[in-house]
C-alpha positions as a Markdown table, in Angstrom:
| # | Residue | x | y | z |
|---|---|---|---|---|
| 1 | Asp | 13.1 | 18.7 | -14.5 |
| 2 | Glu | 12.8 | 21.6 | -17.0 |
| 3 | Leu | 9.8 | 19.7 | -19.2 |
| 4 | Phe | 7.9 | 18.5 | -16.6 |
| 5 | Asp | 7.8 | 21.4 | -14.1 |
| 6 | Ser | 6.6 | 23.5 | -16.9 |
| 7 | Glu | 3.0 | 24.4 | -17.4 |
| 8 | Ala | 3.2 | 22.1 | -20.4 |
| 9 | Ala | 3.3 | 19.1 | -18.2 |
| 10 | Asn | -0.5 | 19.0 | -18.4 |
| 11 | Asn | -0.5 | 18.5 | -22.2 |
| 12 | Val | 2.3 | 15.2 | -21.4 |
| 13 | Thr | 1.1 | 12.7 | -24.2 |
| 14 | Ala | 2.3 | 9.3 | -24.0 |
| 15 | Asp | 3.7 | 9.9 | -27.5 |
| 16 | Asp | 6.4 | 12.3 | -25.6 |
| 17 | Leu | 7.2 | 10.0 | -23.6 |
| 18 | Lys | 8.2 | 7.3 | -26.3 |
| 19 | Pro | 11.8 | 7.6 | -26.5 |
| 20 | Leu | 12.5 | 7.8 | -22.6 |
| 21 | Lys | 11.5 | 4.0 | -22.4 |
| 22 | Phe | 14.2 | 2.0 | -24.0 |
| 23 | Ala | 16.9 | 4.5 | -21.8 |
| 24 | Leu | 15.0 | 4.3 | -18.5 |
| 25 | Glu | 15.1 | 0.7 | -19.1 |
| 26 | Asn | 18.0 | 0.2 | -19.8 |
| 27 | Ala | 19.5 | 2.8 | -16.5 |
| 28 | Leu | 17.1 | 0.8 | -15.1 |
| 29 | Asn | 18.9 | -2.9 | -15.5 |
| 30 | Asp | 22.2 | -1.6 | -15.2 |
| 31 | Leu | 24.9 | -2.6 | -12.5 |
| 32 | Arg | 25.6 | 0.5 | -11.5 |
| 33 | Ser | 23.9 | 2.4 | -8.8 |
| 34 | Thr | 24.5 | 5.7 | -9.6 |
| 35 | Leu | 22.5 | 5.0 | -13.2 |
| 36 | Val | 19.8 | 3.4 | -11.2 |
| 37 | Lys | 19.4 | 6.3 | -9.0 |
| 38 | Gly | 19.1 | 9.0 | -12.4 |
| 39 | Ala | 16.9 | 6.5 | -14.0 |
| 40 | Cys | 14.5 | 6.6 | -10.9 |
| 41 | Gln | 14.4 | 10.5 | -10.0 |
| 42 | Val | 13.8 | 11.0 | -13.7 |
| 43 | Leu | 10.8 | 8.3 | -13.2 |
| 44 | Glu | 9.6 | 10.0 | -10.0 |
| 45 | Thr | 9.5 | 13.5 | -11.9 |
| 46 | Val | 7.9 | 12.6 | -14.9 |
| 47 | Ala | 4.8 | 10.9 | -12.4 |
| 48 | Arg | 5.0 | 13.3 | -10.6 |
| 49 | Ala | 4.0 | 16.1 | -13.5 |
| 50 | Gly | 2.4 | 14.0 | -16.5 |
| 51 | Lys | 0.2 | 11.2 | -13.1 |
| 52 | Asp | -2.0 | 9.2 | -15.4 |
| 53 | Ala | -0.4 | 10.5 | -18.6 |
| 54 | Cys | 2.4 | 8.2 | -17.7 |
| 55 | Ala | 0.7 | 4.9 | -17.6 |
| 56 | Arg | 2.0 | 3.2 | -20.2 |
| 57 | Leu | 6.5 | 4.1 | -19.6 |
| 58 | Ile | 4.5 | 3.2 | -16.2 |
| 59 | Arg | 3.4 | 0.2 | -17.3 |
| 60 | Glu | 6.2 | -1.1 | -19.5 |
| 61 | Leu | 8.6 | -0.4 | -16.8 |
| 62 | Leu | 6.5 | -1.7 | -14.0 |
| 63 | Ser | 8.2 | -5.2 | -14.1 |
| 64 | Val | 11.6 | -4.7 | -14.0 |
| 65 | Leu | 11.1 | -1.7 | -11.1 |
| 66 | Val | 9.5 | -5.0 | -9.5 |
| 67 | Glu | 11.8 | -7.5 | -10.2 |
| 68 | Gln | 14.8 | -5.0 | -8.5 |
| 69 | Ser | 12.7 | -5.5 | -5.0 |
| 70 | Gly | 14.4 | -8.7 | -5.7 |
| 71 | Ser | 18.1 | -7.3 | -5.8 |
| 72 | Ala | 20.8 | -8.6 | -3.7 |
| 73 | Asn | 21.8 | -4.8 | -4.2 |
| 74 | Lys | 20.7 | -2.7 | -1.0 |
| 75 | Val | 21.9 | 0.3 | -2.7 |
| 76 | Ile | 20.1 | -0.3 | -6.1 |
| 77 | Lys | 17.3 | -1.6 | -3.8 |
| 78 | Ser | 17.1 | 1.2 | -2.2 |
| 79 | Tyr | 16.1 | 3.6 | -4.8 |
| 80 | Thr | 14.1 | 1.3 | -6.8 |
| 81 | Asp | 11.4 | 0.5 | -3.7 |
| 82 | Pro | 11.1 | 4.2 | -2.7 |
| 83 | Cys | 10.1 | 4.6 | -6.5 |
| 84 | Ile | 8.1 | 2.4 | -7.6 |
| 85 | Leu | 5.3 | 3.7 | -4.4 |
| 86 | Glu | 6.2 | 7.2 | -5.6 |
| 87 | Val | 5.0 | 5.7 | -9.4 |
| 88 | Ile | 1.8 | 4.0 | -7.9 |
| 89 | Arg | 0.5 | 7.4 | -5.8 |
| 90 | His | 0.6 | 9.3 | -8.6 |
| 91 | Val | 0.1 | 7.5 | -11.8 |
| 92 | Arg | -2.8 | 5.0 | -12.1 |
| 93 | Phe | -3.1 | 2.3 | -14.9 |
| 94 | Arg | -5.9 | -0.7 | -14.5 |
| 95 | Gln | -3.1 | -3.1 | -16.0 |
| 96 | Gly | -1.2 | -2.6 | -13.4 |
| 97 | Ile | -3.2 | -4.3 | -10.0 |
| 98 | Pro | -3.7 | -7.8 | -11.6 |
| 99 | Ala | 0.4 | -7.4 | -12.2 |
| 100 | Ile | 1.7 | -6.2 | -8.8 |
| 101 | Cys | -1.2 | -9.0 | -7.3 |
| 102 | Thr | 0.1 | -12.1 | -9.5 |
| 103 | Phe | 3.8 | -10.5 | -8.5 |
| 104 | Ala | 2.6 | -10.1 | -4.5 |
| 105 | Glu | 1.4 | -13.6 | -4.6 |
| 106 | Ser | 3.4 | -16.2 | -6.3 |
| 107 | His | 6.5 | -14.9 | -6.8 |
| 108 | Ser | 9.7 | -16.9 | -5.7 |
| 109 | Gln | 11.6 | -13.8 | -4.5 |
| 110 | Lys | 10.4 | -12.7 | -1.1 |
| 111 | Gly | 11.6 | -9.1 | -1.7 |
| 112 | Val | 9.7 | -9.0 | -4.7 |
| 113 | Arg | 6.3 | -10.5 | -2.7 |
| 114 | Gln | 6.7 | -8.1 | 0.6 |
| 115 | Gln | 7.9 | -4.5 | -1.7 |
| 116 | Cys | 4.3 | -5.6 | -4.1 |
| 117 | Thr | 2.5 | -6.1 | -0.7 |
| 118 | Arg | 3.6 | -2.4 | 0.1 |
| 119 | Cys | 2.2 | -1.5 | -3.2 |
| 120 | Met | -1.4 | -3.0 | -3.0 |
| 121 | His | -1.3 | -0.9 | 0.0 |
| 122 | Gln | -0.3 | 2.8 | -2.0 |
| 123 | Leu | -2.5 | 1.9 | -4.8 |
| 124 | Leu | -5.6 | 0.8 | -2.7 |
| 125 | Ser | -5.0 | 4.6 | -0.9 |
| 126 | Ser | -3.8 | 7.1 | -3.9 |
| 127 | Trp | -6.1 | 4.9 | -6.5 |
| 128 | Gly | -8.9 | 4.3 | -4.5 |
| 129 | Ser | -12.6 | 3.5 | -5.2 |
| 130 | Pro | -14.3 | 3.4 | -8.4 |
| 131 | Tyr | -11.3 | 3.3 | -9.9 |
| 132 | Cys | -10.1 | -0.5 | -8.2 |
| 133 | Asp | -14.2 | -1.7 | -8.0 |
| 134 | Gly | -13.4 | -3.9 | -10.4 |
| 135 | Gln | -10.2 | -5.5 | -9.2 |
| 136 | Val | -11.6 | -6.3 | -5.8 |
| 137 | Asp | -11.5 | -10.3 | -6.5 |
| 138 | Leu | -7.7 | -10.2 | -7.7 |
| 139 | Leu | -6.7 | -7.7 | -4.7 |
| 140 | Gln | -9.5 | -10.2 | -2.9 |
| 141 | His | -7.4 | -13.4 | -3.2 |
| 142 | Ala | -3.9 | -11.9 | -3.2 |
| 143 | Ile | -4.3 | -10.1 | 0.4 |
| 144 | Ala | -5.2 | -13.1 | 2.2 |
| 145 | Lys | -2.3 | -15.6 | 0.0 |
| 146 | Cys | 0.2 | -12.5 | 1.9 |
| 147 | Leu | -1.8 | -13.0 | 4.7 |
| 148 | Glu | 0.2 | -16.0 | 5.0 |
| 149 | Asp | 3.3 | -15.7 | 3.4 |
| 150 | Ser | 6.1 | -17.1 | 4.2 |
| 151 | Cys | 8.0 | -14.1 | 5.4 |
| 152 | Pro | 7.1 | -11.9 | 8.3 |
| 153 | Leu | 7.4 | -8.6 | 6.9 |
| 154 | Thr | 5.1 | -9.8 | 3.8 |
| 155 | Arg | 2.6 | -10.8 | 6.3 |
| 156 | Gly | 3.1 | -7.1 | 8.5 |
| 157 | Asn | 2.2 | -5.3 | 4.7 |
| 158 | Ala | -0.3 | -7.6 | 3.5 |
| 159 | Arg | -2.6 | -6.2 | 7.2 |
| 160 | Glu | -1.5 | -3.1 | 6.3 |
| 161 | Ala | -3.1 | -3.5 | 2.2 |
| 162 | Tyr | -6.2 | -5.4 | 4.6 |
| 163 | Ala | -6.6 | -2.4 | 6.9 |
| 164 | Ala | -7.0 | 0.2 | 3.2 |
| 165 | Phe | -8.9 | -2.8 | 1.7 |
| 166 | Ala | -11.4 | -2.7 | 4.6 |
| 167 | Asp | -11.7 | 1.2 | 4.2 |
| 168 | Leu | -12.8 | 1.1 | 0.6 |
| 169 | Tyr | -14.6 | -2.0 | 1.2 |
| 170 | Pro | -16.3 | -2.8 | 4.0 |
| 171 | Gly | -19.2 | -5.5 | 3.3 |
| 172 | Lys | -16.4 | -7.5 | 1.1 |
| 173 | Thr | -13.9 | -8.4 | 4.3 |
| 174 | Asp | -15.7 | -11.9 | 5.1 |
| 175 | Ala | -13.9 | -13.9 | 2.3 |
| 176 | Ile | -10.5 | -12.1 | 3.1 |
| 177 | Leu | -11.2 | -14.0 | 6.5 |
| 178 | Ala | -12.7 | -16.8 | 5.6 |
| 179 | Ser | -9.1 | -17.9 | 3.7 |
| 180 | Val | -6.6 | -17.3 | 6.7 |
| 181 | Asp | -6.6 | -19.3 | 9.8 |
| 182 | His | -8.0 | -18.3 | 12.9 |
| 183 | Arg | -4.9 | -16.7 | 14.6 |
| 184 | Thr | -4.7 | -14.3 | 11.2 |
| 185 | Arg | -8.0 | -13.7 | 11.8 |
| 186 | Lys | -8.2 | -12.7 | 15.6 |
| 187 | Thr | -5.5 | -10.7 | 14.3 |
| 188 | Leu | -7.3 | -8.3 | 11.7 |
| 189 | Thr | -10.5 | -8.2 | 13.8 |
| 190 | Glu | -8.1 | -6.8 | 16.6 |
| 191 | Gln | -6.5 | -4.5 | 14.4 |
| 192 | Gln | -9.3 | -3.6 | 13.0 |
| 193 | His | -11.1 | -3.0 | 16.3 |
| 194 | Gly | -8.5 | -1.2 | 17.7 |
| 195 | Asp | -7.8 | 1.3 | 14.9 |
| 196 | Asn | -12.3 | 2.6 | 15.9 |
| 197 | Gly | -10.3 | 3.4 | 19.4 |
| 198 | Pro | -11.6 | 1.7 | 23.4 |
| 199 | Pro | -15.3 | 2.1 | 23.9 |
| 200 | Ser | -16.7 | 5.0 | 25.3 |
| 201 | Pro | -18.5 | 5.0 | 28.6 |
| 202 | Gly | -21.9 | 3.1 | 28.7 |
| 203 | Thr | -20.9 | 1.2 | 24.8 |
| 204 | Ser | -20.7 | -2.4 | 25.0 |
| 205 | Thr | -16.6 | -3.9 | 25.6 |
| 206 | Pro | -15.6 | -6.7 | 23.3 |
| 207 | Ser | -17.0 | -9.0 | 25.8 |
| 208 | Gly | -20.5 | -7.9 | 25.3 |
| 209 | Gln | -21.1 | -6.4 | 28.9 |
| 210 | Arg | -22.2 | -2.8 | 29.5 |
| 211 | Gln | -19.4 | -0.9 | 30.8 |
| 212 | Arg | -20.6 | 1.4 | 32.8 |
| 213 | Ala | -19.3 | 5.1 | 33.6 |
| 214 | Ala | -18.1 | 5.8 | 37.5 |
| 215 | Pro | -20.6 | 7.2 | 39.3 |
| 216 | Ala | -20.7 | 10.6 | 40.2 |
| 217 | Thr | -18.9 | 12.0 | 43.1 |
| 218 | Ser | -21.9 | 14.9 | 45.6 |
| 219 | Ser | -20.9 | 17.8 | 47.3 |
| 220 | Lys | -21.1 | 16.4 | 50.8 |
| 221 | Gln | -19.1 | 13.2 | 49.9 |
| 222 | Gln | -16.6 | 15.7 | 48.7 |
| 223 | Gln | -16.6 | 17.6 | 51.6 |
| 224 | Gln | -15.6 | 14.8 | 53.8 |
| 225 | Gln | -12.7 | 13.5 | 51.9 |
| 226 | Gln | -11.5 | 17.2 | 52.3 |
| 227 | Gln | -12.0 | 17.2 | 55.8 |
| 228 | Gln | -10.5 | 13.6 | 56.3 |
């Protein structure tokens, strides 16, 4: 912690972090939750301090973190799941997008698919454009697949990922909407409309009708109402 909390953290290189790789990998794969917890704390500290200088280390440990998302050990999972999101929040690495998309689409463990859809939402929110621009097709396909996953939690996370994608690429959502069934498409459309808030007076309603503002009450009518 002292190393990565110091001013020297800005000069951290991949070579400085290389010795950590095997130690962290072994600790993350350990069955003892205390070791996993310690490894996650180190990774989060490194990610916050070193930022993109940690990209190589995080890339090499990504599959280990992801696989732990499917762990039956809920204690270990409670450490690794927040850890991978915190790492993605601070460290960008291009290889992470195709890897996470692949895990989210096709992993046999529903816990992994569920967590990787959260990761897609996190990287879209944190990395943004133009960093994600070259991987738009992969993200479109992965989000569309996860929107129809058999796990309801994965589908819910995918809707959040879709919302983040739509914020970044509002003109590129048609491919996703065209890939899902009518019910899912309707849900996504209503979700986007809900984010924009209710229509203001005098604007169009969802049915295409104009919404009229309430007529103003004259002072004479107000006096009559008060006398009554």
